[in-house]
């Protein structure tokens, strides 16, 4: 199921339950519902396996798609979120309406 919504919050840092994982944490809101998602997660215990570069490139692409240069500027950007079994599976920035 696809839903239209907006990014409600965005921050870069560690995940509270897994402090060795670092990435971009997003909160997506649509129709009063809220879902969380992480982008570009990297295991800080294994930085030499190429994941860090992949993580940076994934976050960079998201910033480019949203036409912003800072994670903070992602807040309010429109998204199309895809859900399966009431779980957020993926999302994309709606570049066509920016």
PDB file of N, CA and C in Angstrom, residues 5 11 15 23 29 33 48 50 58 60-61 63 69 73 75 77 79 81-82 85-86 89-90 95:
ATOM      1  N   UNK A   5       2.869  11.392   2.233  1.00  0.00           N
ATOM      2  CA  UNK A   5       3.109  11.993   3.536  1.00  0.00           C
ATOM      3  C   UNK A   5       4.266  12.961   3.479  1.00  0.00           C
ATOM      4  N   UNK A  11      17.290  13.217  11.803  1.00  0.00           N
ATOM      5  CA  UNK A  11      18.546  13.462  12.498  1.00  0.00           C
ATOM      6  C   UNK A  11      19.548  12.373  12.140  1.00  0.00           C
ATOM      7  N   UNK A  15      21.577   4.766  16.870  1.00  0.00           N
ATOM      8  CA  UNK A  15      20.268   4.240  17.233  1.00  0.00           C
ATOM      9  C   UNK A  15      20.333   3.868  18.713  1.00  0.00           C
ATOM     10  N   UNK A  23      23.425   6.252  11.441  1.00  0.00           N
ATOM     11  CA  UNK A  23      22.819   6.567  10.162  1.00  0.00           C
ATOM     12  C   UNK A  23      21.820   7.694  10.293  1.00  0.00           C
ATOM     13  N   UNK A  29       5.277  10.983   8.384  1.00  0.00           N
ATOM     14  CA  UNK A  29       3.897  11.108   8.845  1.00  0.00           C
ATOM     15  C   UNK A  29       2.952  11.184   7.650  1.00  0.00           C
ATOM     16  N   UNK A  33      -0.728   9.148  11.000  1.00  0.00           N
ATOM     17  CA  UNK A  33       0.086   7.985  11.365  1.00  0.00           C
ATOM     18  C   UNK A  33       1.556   8.345  11.243  1.00  0.00           C
ATOM     19  N   UNK A  48      35.655  -0.724   7.825  1.00  0.00           N
ATOM     20  CA  UNK A  48      36.539  -1.025   6.712  1.00  0.00           C
ATOM     21  C   UNK A  48      35.910  -1.916   5.650  1.00  0.00           C
ATOM     22  N   UNK A  50      33.451  -1.206   3.491  1.00  0.00           N
ATOM     23  CA  UNK A  50      32.818  -0.497   2.386  1.00  0.00           C
ATOM     24  C   UNK A  50      31.433   0.029   2.700  1.00  0.00           C
ATOM     25  N   UNK A  58      24.241   6.867  -0.069  1.00  0.00           N
ATOM     26  CA  UNK A  58      22.791   6.731   0.043  1.00  0.00           C
ATOM     27  C   UNK A  58      22.171   7.999   0.642  1.00  0.00           C
ATOM     28  N   UNK A  60      23.596  10.985   0.638  1.00  0.00           N
ATOM     29  CA  UNK A  60      23.835  12.051  -0.343  1.00  0.00           C
ATOM     30  C   UNK A  60      22.752  12.049  -1.423  1.00  0.00           C
ATOM     31  N   UNK A  61      22.382  10.862  -1.912  1.00  0.00           N
ATOM     32  CA  UNK A  61      21.348  10.764  -2.942  1.00  0.00           C
ATOM     33  C   UNK A  61      20.008  11.263  -2.413  1.00  0.00           C
ATOM     34  N   UNK A  63      19.550  13.527  -0.075  1.00  0.00           N
ATOM     35  CA  UNK A  63      19.640  14.987  -0.005  1.00  0.00           C
ATOM     36  C   UNK A  63      19.504  15.613  -1.391  1.00  0.00           C
ATOM     37  N   UNK A  69      20.803  20.551   1.262  1.00  0.00           N
ATOM     38  CA  UNK A  69      22.199  20.230   1.567  1.00  0.00           C
ATOM     39  C   UNK A  69      22.396  19.798   3.020  1.00  0.00           C
ATOM     40  N   UNK A  73      17.084  20.052   6.735  1.00  0.00           N
ATOM     41  CA  UNK A  73      16.202  20.593   5.700  1.00  0.00           C
ATOM     42  C   UNK A  73      15.286  19.541   5.080  1.00  0.00           C
ATOM     43  N   UNK A  75      13.062  17.941   6.773  1.00  0.00           N
ATOM     44  CA  UNK A  75      11.778  18.060   7.473  1.00  0.00           C
ATOM     45  C   UNK A  75      10.796  18.845   6.607  1.00  0.00           C
ATOM     46  N   UNK A  77       9.564  17.737   3.733  1.00  0.00           N
ATOM     47  CA  UNK A  77       9.613  17.304   2.335  1.00  0.00           C
ATOM     48  C   UNK A  77       8.575  16.200   2.094  1.00  0.00           C
ATOM     49  N   UNK A  79       6.828  12.847   0.661  1.00  0.00           N
ATOM     50  CA  UNK A  79       7.302  11.505   0.347  1.00  0.00           C
ATOM     51  C   UNK A  79       6.141  10.610  -0.072  1.00  0.00           C
ATOM     52  N   UNK A  81       5.349   6.780   0.682  1.00  0.00           N
ATOM     53  CA  UNK A  81       5.796   5.676   1.527  1.00  0.00           C
ATOM     54  C   UNK A  81       5.076   4.401   1.115  1.00  0.00           C
ATOM     55  N   UNK A  82       5.819   3.297   1.082  1.00  0.00           N
ATOM     56  CA  UNK A  82       5.252   1.997   0.736  1.00  0.00           C
ATOM     57  C   UNK A  82       5.241   1.125   1.985  1.00  0.00           C
ATOM     58  N   UNK A  85       2.104  -5.162   5.254  1.00  0.00           N
ATOM     59  CA  UNK A  85       1.717  -5.682   6.574  1.00  0.00           C
ATOM     60  C   UNK A  85       1.881  -4.627   7.661  1.00  0.00           C
ATOM     61  N   UNK A  86       1.432  -3.409   7.361  1.00  0.00           N
ATOM     62  CA  UNK A  86       1.487  -2.279   8.294  1.00  0.00           C
ATOM     63  C   UNK A  86       2.901  -1.877   8.715  1.00  0.00           C
ATOM     64  N   UNK A  89       8.149  -0.184   4.341  1.00  0.00           N
ATOM     65  CA  UNK A  89       9.151  -0.948   3.588  1.00  0.00           C
ATOM     66  C   UNK A  89      10.106  -0.035   2.830  1.00  0.00           C
ATOM     67  N   UNK A  90       9.579   1.058   2.295  1.00  0.00           N
ATOM     68  CA  UNK A  90      10.435   1.975   1.546  1.00  0.00           C
ATOM     69  C   UNK A  90       9.722   3.324   1.413  1.00  0.00           C
ATOM     70  N   UNK A  95      10.068  14.156  -5.846  1.00  0.00           N
ATOM     71  CA  UNK A  95      10.810  15.192  -6.559  1.00  0.00           C
ATOM     72  C   UNK A  95       9.906  15.999  -7.492  1.00  0.00           C
TER      73      UNK A  95
END
